[in-house]
Amino acid sequence: MDLVSSVFGSIAHWMDIQSLLLFTVLFLLIADYVKNRRPSSFPPGPWALPFVGNIFTVDFNRAHKTLTQLTETYGDVYSLRMGQTWMVVLNGFQIVKEALVTQGDSLADRPILPLQMDVSRFLGLVFSNGHLWKQQRRFALSTLKYFGVGRKSLEHAILDEFTYSGKPFNPHLIINNAVSNIICSLVFGHRFEYEDEWFIKLIKRFDSALQIEASIWAQLYNSFPLLMRRLPGPHHTVQQFWRETIEMIQSEIKEHKKDWNPAEPRDYIDCYLTEIQTGDAESTFNEENLVMCTLDLFIAGSETTSTTLRWAFLYMAKYPEIQVTTFTCTSFSDSGQYSG
């Protein structure tokens, strides 16, 4: 009798645990659906899995392919859910122009991405908002224009590297180096030799960090930051990369201070140091922002330009007739100056 009672007691206890687990799972599923269901005003999109959303819908090794394929089903404007965050994907020049140019002020605010915020802390140009962003952006535009942005071109710096006489080569690092050196000349006031260890380390840090940030690890971190901070993975590597890059920028700023002359600014850093010195109580100019703005200028200036150029080269390799058109529309005089 005692044995039977014990068995039935164990079964009842097991069923209680099973019922509790089942109730918990159902509760979490319902809560996730209620909290994270697609907003009624959002464009259509693929069905999202509970908790993780569409993280596994996108192949992050070929994200451009996945996102393009989804337009065939849902059109040029559709929505995806990454973890707990909804996003809208735009495809096509006119739609992107409408959103980012015509309606630019309405869409100027940046999303909260934990992986980036752990490093930037809402400072700088890329991940800041409101008054801080407007003040930093206005200063950056006017300063870079003063030092020649919009008047100097990158063609000569890149063409100097093309000495392969028709042989195959990988343009990735060549273009990155050339474009990054243009940013260096504007921000640091000087360029680096391509063999310079400091410069090589800087470029490799940028490249490695951005590759990880484009991977599924970054999406998982941004979706579940509390969990991912406690789990090992490349997401910790990228933060270490950014910290080391920030230390490199801080060392360059320290060198600038040694011979800084406010009356004779040499570059963006010199102008920013002057702005810190003369700023009022409402100013957002400080050394922390200087470091993050410098980092953002490299990310936004070098990576976007070099990636655009690599895509252009890829398309011209696939469509040789575009190469011919580009070549015939471009000519250089004997002096090496661009003539049209």
Short mmCIF file of C-alpha atoms in Angstrom, two decimals:
data_model
loop_
_atom_site.label_atom_id
_atom_site.label_comp_id
_atom_site.label_asym_id
_atom_site.label_seq_id
_atom_site.Cartn_x
_atom_site.Cartn_y
_atom_site.Cartn_z
CA MET A 1 0.00 0.00 0.00
CA ASP A 2 2.81 2.37 0.88
CA LEU A 3 4.48 1.53 -2.43
CA VAL A 4 1.31 2.30 -4.41
CA SER A 5 0.84 5.58 -2.56
CA SER A 6 4.43 6.49 -3.20
CA VAL A 7 4.10 5.75 -6.94
CA PHE A 8 0.88 7.75 -7.26
CA GLY A 9 2.45 10.56 -5.26
CA SER A 10 5.45 10.65 -7.59
CA ILE A 11 3.17 10.66 -10.66
CA ALA A 12 1.09 13.48 -9.22
CA HIS A 13 4.22 15.43 -8.38
CA TRP A 14 5.61 14.85 -11.91
CA MET A 15 2.30 15.94 -13.46
CA ASP A 16 2.33 19.08 -11.34
CA ILE A 17 5.81 19.93 -12.64
CA GLN A 18 4.78 19.10 -16.20
CA SER A 19 1.64 21.21 -15.89
CA LEU A 20 3.65 24.09 -14.47
CA LEU A 21 6.16 23.88 -17.32
CA LEU A 22 3.37 23.68 -19.91
CA PHE A 23 1.59 26.66 -18.36
CA THR A 24 4.85 28.65 -18.27
CA VAL A 25 5.60 27.92 -21.93
CA LEU A 26 2.06 28.81 -23.01
CA PHE A 27 2.16 31.99 -20.94
CA LEU A 28 5.48 33.06 -22.47
CA LEU A 29 4.25 32.32 -26.00
CA ILE A 30 1.07 34.34 -25.48
CA ALA A 31 2.99 37.18 -23.81
CA ASP A 32 5.49 37.26 -26.68
CA TYR A 33 2.67 37.34 -29.24
CA VAL A 34 0.80 40.14 -27.46
CA LYS A 35 3.92 42.23 -26.87
CA ASN A 36 5.72 41.65 -30.15
CA ARG A 37 3.03 41.06 -32.77
CA ARG A 38 3.35 43.02 -35.98
CA PRO A 39 1.95 46.56 -35.49
CA SER A 40 -1.22 47.17 -37.49
CA SER A 41 0.36 50.10 -39.35
CA PHE A 42 3.42 48.08 -40.43
CA PRO A 43 3.96 46.73 -43.95
CA PRO A 44 3.64 42.96 -44.47
CA GLY A 45 6.48 40.52 -43.99
CA PRO A 46 7.35 36.88 -43.28
CA TRP A 47 5.91 35.11 -40.25
CA ALA A 48 8.10 35.64 -37.19
CA LEU A 49 9.07 32.84 -34.80
CA PRO A 50 8.32 33.34 -31.10
CA PHE A 51 11.08 35.09 -29.14
CA VAL A 52 13.68 35.19 -31.97
CA GLY A 53 11.50 36.65 -34.73
CA ASN A 54 13.08 36.54 -38.21
CA ILE A 55 16.71 36.19 -37.10
CA PHE A 56 16.93 32.80 -38.81
CA THR A 57 15.00 33.98 -41.88
CA VAL A 58 17.97 36.05 -43.02
CA ASP A 59 21.21 34.42 -44.13
CA PHE A 60 23.68 36.94 -42.69
CA ASN A 61 26.48 35.58 -44.87
CA ARG A 62 24.41 36.62 -47.91
CA ALA A 63 22.00 39.10 -46.38
CA HIS A 64 21.60 41.09 -49.61
CA LYS A 65 20.37 37.94 -51.37
CA THR A 66 17.82 37.12 -48.68
CA LEU A 67 16.49 40.67 -48.46
CA THR A 68 16.18 40.87 -52.26
CA GLN A 69 14.34 37.54 -52.42
CA LEU A 70 11.84 38.74 -49.81
CA THR A 71 10.89 41.68 -52.06
CA GLU A 72 9.56 39.17 -54.61
CA THR A 73 6.96 38.05 -52.06
CA TYR A 74 6.27 41.17 -49.99
CA GLY A 75 7.17 44.07 -52.28
CA ASP A 76 9.74 46.85 -51.97
CA VAL A 77 8.60 47.78 -48.45
CA TYR A 78 8.27 45.01 -45.88
CA SER A 79 8.93 44.40 -42.19
CA LEU A 80 11.07 41.97 -40.22
CA ARG A 81 11.34 41.26 -36.52
CA MET A 82 14.81 40.75 -35.06
CA GLY A 83 14.34 39.39 -31.57
CA GLN A 84 12.20 41.97 -29.80
CA THR A 85 12.73 44.72 -32.38
CA TRP A 86 10.69 45.42 -35.50
CA MET A 87 12.34 46.96 -38.54
CA VAL A 88 11.16 48.10 -41.97
CA VAL A 89 13.21 47.18 -45.04
CA LEU A 90 13.22 49.51 -48.06
CA ASN A 91 14.28 48.38 -51.52
CA GLY A 92 14.73 50.62 -54.55
CA PHE A 93 16.27 54.02 -55.16
CA GLN A 94 13.09 56.11 -55.16
CA ILE A 95 11.74 54.61 -51.93
CA VAL A 96 15.07 54.98 -50.12
CA LYS A 97 15.38 58.58 -51.34
CA GLU A 98 11.86 59.35 -50.16
CA ALA A 99 12.61 57.95 -46.68
CA LEU A 100 16.14 59.23 -46.09
CA VAL A 101 16.10 62.51 -48.04
CA THR A 102 12.53 63.81 -48.48
CA GLN A 103 11.42 62.52 -45.06
CA GLY A 104 14.92 62.64 -43.59
CA ASP A 105 14.03 64.73 -40.52
CA SER A 106 11.25 62.32 -39.55
CA LEU A 107 13.62 59.34 -39.75
CA ALA A 108 16.74 60.97 -38.30
CA ASP A 109 16.66 59.26 -34.88
CA ARG A 110 18.87 56.22 -34.40
CA PRO A 111 17.66 52.87 -33.05
CA ILE A 112 18.95 51.58 -29.73
CA LEU A 113 21.36 48.76 -30.61
CA PRO A 114 22.96 47.35 -27.43
CA LEU A 115 26.15 46.11 -29.13
CA GLN A 116 26.90 49.60 -30.45
CA MET A 117 25.59 51.45 -27.42
CA ASP A 118 27.92 49.54 -25.10
CA VAL A 119 30.75 51.24 -26.98
CA SER A 120 29.34 54.59 -28.15
CA ARG A 121 27.15 55.41 -25.11
CA PHE A 122 24.93 57.60 -27.36
CA LEU A 123 27.91 59.84 -28.20
CA GLY A 124 29.44 60.77 -31.56
CA LEU A 125 27.77 61.18 -34.94
CA VAL A 126 26.27 57.82 -35.83
CA PHE A 127 24.32 56.73 -32.73
CA SER A 128 23.47 60.06 -31.11
CA ASN A 129 20.14 61.87 -31.37
CA GLY A 130 18.57 65.28 -30.91
CA HIS A 131 20.59 68.38 -30.01
CA LEU A 132 23.86 66.47 -29.60
CA TRP A 133 23.58 64.89 -33.05
CA LYS A 134 22.62 68.15 -34.77
CA GLN A 135 25.48 70.10 -33.16
CA GLN A 136 28.10 67.44 -33.89
CA ARG A 137 26.87 66.89 -37.46
CA ARG A 138 26.84 70.62 -38.24
CA PHE A 139 30.38 71.02 -36.92
CA ALA A 140 31.68 67.96 -38.79
CA LEU A 141 30.17 69.09 -42.10
CA SER A 142 31.54 72.63 -41.86
CA THR A 143 34.99 71.48 -40.69
CA LEU A 144 35.42 68.78 -43.34
CA LYS A 145 34.21 71.19 -46.02
CA TYR A 146 36.83 73.68 -44.82
CA PHE A 147 39.53 71.04 -45.31
CA GLY A 148 38.36 70.18 -48.80
CA VAL A 149 35.61 67.54 -48.72
CA GLY A 150 33.54 68.00 -51.86
CA ARG A 151 36.46 69.50 -53.76
CA LYS A 152 39.11 66.79 -53.46
CA SER A 153 38.52 63.39 -55.05
CA LEU A 154 39.70 59.90 -54.13
CA GLU A 155 40.47 58.69 -57.66
CA HIS A 156 44.21 59.45 -57.66
CA ALA A 157 44.84 57.86 -54.26
CA ILE A 158 43.14 54.66 -55.42
CA LEU A 159 44.60 54.61 -58.95
CA ASP A 160 48.13 54.85 -57.53
CA GLU A 161 47.61 51.36 -56.13
CA PHE A 162 46.52 49.76 -59.41
CA THR A 163 49.87 48.56 -60.71
CA TYR A 164 48.92 44.97 -61.40
CA SER A 165 49.11 45.21 -65.24
CA GLY A 166 45.99 43.16 -65.84
CA LYS A 167 46.80 40.44 -63.29
CA PRO A 168 44.10 39.26 -60.84
CA PHE A 169 44.14 40.95 -57.45
CA ASN A 170 41.92 41.44 -54.42
CA PRO A 171 40.84 45.10 -54.25
CA HIS A 172 39.45 44.84 -50.71
CA LEU A 173 42.42 46.03 -48.63
CA ILE A 174 43.80 48.24 -51.42
CA ILE A 175 40.62 50.31 -51.58
CA ASN A 176 40.22 50.30 -47.79
CA ASN A 177 43.78 51.59 -47.37
CA ALA A 178 43.43 54.33 -49.97
CA VAL A 179 40.06 55.58 -48.72
CA SER A 180 41.07 55.35 -45.05
CA ASN A 181 44.18 57.40 -45.73
CA ILE A 182 42.01 60.19 -47.15
CA ILE A 183 40.05 60.15 -43.87
CA CYS A 184 43.35 60.17 -41.95
CA SER A 185 44.53 63.27 -43.80
CA LEU A 186 41.29 65.10 -42.94
CA VAL A 187 40.99 63.94 -39.32
CA PHE A 188 44.63 63.47 -38.25
CA GLY A 189 46.23 65.97 -40.64
CA HIS A 190 48.56 63.42 -42.22
CA ARG A 191 48.50 60.17 -44.16
CA PHE A 192 50.22 56.90 -43.31
CA GLU A 193 52.46 54.67 -45.34
CA TYR A 194 50.66 51.44 -46.12
CA GLU A 195 53.39 49.51 -44.28
CA ASP A 196 52.89 51.56 -41.10
CA GLU A 197 52.07 49.16 -38.24
CA TRP A 198 49.71 51.62 -36.53
CA PHE A 199 47.77 52.15 -39.76
CA ILE A 200 47.64 48.43 -40.60
CA LYS A 201 46.35 47.63 -37.12
CA LEU A 202 43.69 50.36 -37.37
CA ILE A 203 42.40 49.12 -40.74
CA LYS A 204 42.34 45.49 -39.62
CA ARG A 205 40.44 46.44 -36.46
CA PHE A 206 37.79 48.25 -38.52
CA ASP A 207 37.46 45.43 -41.01
CA SER A 208 37.22 42.65 -38.41
CA ALA A 209 34.79 44.54 -36.19
CA LEU A 210 32.43 45.42 -39.05
CA GLN A 211 32.41 41.83 -40.31
CA ILE A 212 31.32 40.58 -36.89
CA GLU A 213 28.70 43.33 -36.61
CA ALA A 214 27.18 42.14 -39.89
CA SER A 215 26.91 38.56 -38.59
CA ILE A 216 24.14 36.74 -36.75
CA TRP A 217 26.11 37.16 -33.49
CA ALA A 218 25.46 40.89 -33.55
CA GLN A 219 21.74 40.33 -34.16
CA LEU A 220 21.54 37.89 -31.26
CA TYR A 221 23.37 40.35 -29.00
CA ASN A 222 21.09 43.24 -29.98
CA SER A 223 18.02 41.04 -29.47
CA PHE A 224 19.05 39.43 -26.16
CA PRO A 225 21.75 41.66 -24.62
CA LEU A 226 21.33 40.49 -21.02
CA LEU A 227 21.83 36.87 -22.06
CA MET A 228 24.56 37.43 -24.66
CA ARG A 229 26.69 39.52 -22.28
CA ARG A 230 27.07 36.35 -20.21
CA LEU A 231 27.74 33.97 -23.10
CA PRO A 232 31.07 33.62 -24.95
CA GLY A 233 31.32 34.42 -28.64
CA PRO A 234 32.61 36.85 -31.29
CA HIS A 235 30.37 39.62 -29.90
CA HIS A 236 32.90 40.05 -27.08
CA THR A 237 35.72 40.18 -29.62
CA VAL A 238 34.12 43.08 -31.50
CA GLN A 239 33.81 45.12 -28.31
CA GLN A 240 37.48 44.48 -27.58
CA PHE A 241 38.32 45.62 -31.13
CA TRP A 242 36.45 48.89 -30.64
CA ARG A 243 38.06 49.51 -27.25
CA GLU A 244 41.52 49.04 -28.75
CA THR A 245 40.61 51.34 -31.67
CA ILE A 246 39.40 54.00 -29.24
CA GLU A 247 42.72 53.77 -27.38
CA MET A 248 44.55 54.29 -30.69
CA ILE A 249 42.47 57.39 -31.44
CA GLN A 250 43.08 58.71 -27.91
CA SER A 251 46.83 58.38 -28.45
CA GLU A 252 46.56 60.40 -31.68
CA ILE A 253 44.60 63.13 -29.85
CA LYS A 254 47.26 63.17 -27.12
CA GLU A 255 49.95 63.73 -29.78
CA HIS A 256 47.90 66.56 -31.28
CA LYS A 257 47.75 68.38 -27.95
CA LYS A 258 51.55 68.58 -27.76
CA ASP A 259 51.85 71.03 -30.66
CA TRP A 260 48.27 72.22 -31.05
CA ASN A 261 47.91 75.85 -32.16
CA PRO A 262 44.29 77.13 -32.20
CA ALA A 263 45.27 79.87 -34.64
CA GLU A 264 46.53 77.35 -37.21
CA PRO A 265 44.24 74.30 -37.29
CA ARG A 266 45.70 71.40 -39.27
CA ASP A 267 42.75 69.02 -39.24
CA TYR A 268 39.43 68.00 -37.70
CA ILE A 269 40.98 67.16 -34.31
CA ASP A 270 42.63 70.59 -34.01
CA CYS A 271 39.35 72.34 -34.82
CA TYR A 272 37.49 70.19 -32.31
CA LEU A 273 40.01 70.93 -29.54
CA THR A 274 39.46 74.63 -30.21
CA GLU A 275 35.69 74.13 -30.04
CA ILE A 276 36.06 72.39 -26.66
CA GLN A 277 38.06 75.33 -25.35
CA THR A 278 35.60 77.96 -26.57
CA GLY A 279 32.34 76.05 -26.06
CA ASP A 280 29.48 77.46 -23.94
CA ALA A 281 27.35 75.80 -21.28
CA GLU A 282 25.01 74.34 -23.94
CA SER A 283 27.90 72.84 -25.86
CA THR A 284 28.15 69.10 -26.45
CA PHE A 285 31.85 69.35 -27.33
CA ASN A 286 34.12 67.35 -25.06
CA GLU A 287 36.94 64.85 -25.43
CA GLU A 288 34.65 61.83 -25.16
CA ASN A 289 32.60 63.10 -28.08
CA LEU A 290 35.78 63.90 -30.00
CA VAL A 291 36.93 60.28 -29.72
CA MET A 292 33.55 58.89 -30.80
CA CYS A 293 33.13 61.41 -33.64
CA THR A 294 36.58 60.50 -34.95
CA LEU A 295 35.68 56.81 -34.80
CA ASP A 296 32.37 57.48 -36.56
CA LEU A 297 34.04 59.48 -39.32
CA PHE A 298 36.26 56.50 -40.06
CA ILE A 299 33.37 54.05 -40.02
CA ALA A 300 30.99 56.20 -42.06
CA GLY A 301 33.64 57.63 -44.37
CA SER A 302 35.94 54.74 -45.13
CA GLU A 303 33.72 51.67 -44.96
CA THR A 304 30.78 53.07 -46.93
CA THR A 305 33.00 54.51 -49.66
CA SER A 306 35.20 51.44 -50.05
CA THR A 307 32.19 49.09 -50.01
CA THR A 308 30.44 51.18 -52.69
CA LEU A 309 33.57 51.09 -54.84
CA ARG A 310 33.94 47.32 -54.43
CA TRP A 311 30.34 46.82 -55.51
CA ALA A 312 30.97 49.07 -58.51
CA PHE A 313 34.00 46.99 -59.49
CA LEU A 314 32.00 43.78 -59.08
CA TYR A 315 29.21 45.04 -61.35
CA MET A 316 31.70 46.23 -63.95
CA ALA A 317 33.42 42.84 -63.88
CA LYS A 318 30.05 41.18 -64.51
CA TYR A 319 28.98 43.70 -67.16
CA PRO A 320 32.06 44.54 -69.28
CA GLU A 321 30.05 46.96 -71.42
CA ILE A 322 29.73 49.21 -68.35
CA GLN A 323 33.52 49.10 -68.02
CA VAL A 324 33.85 50.34 -71.59
CA THR A 325 31.31 53.13 -71.04
CA THR A 326 33.02 54.21 -67.82
CA PHE A 327 36.45 54.16 -69.44
CA THR A 328 35.37 56.16 -72.50
CA CYS A 329 33.61 58.75 -70.31
CA THR A 330 36.71 59.20 -68.16
CA SER A 331 39.97 60.66 -69.38
CA PHE A 332 43.08 62.02 -67.76
CA SER A 333 45.41 64.67 -69.13
CA ASP A 334 49.18 64.17 -69.30
CA SER A 335 49.56 66.00 -66.01
CA GLY A 336 47.39 63.44 -64.28
CA GLN A 337 44.56 65.87 -63.58
CA TYR A 338 41.00 64.71 -64.04
CA SER A 339 39.55 66.36 -67.13
CA GLY A 340 36.05 64.95 -67.52
#
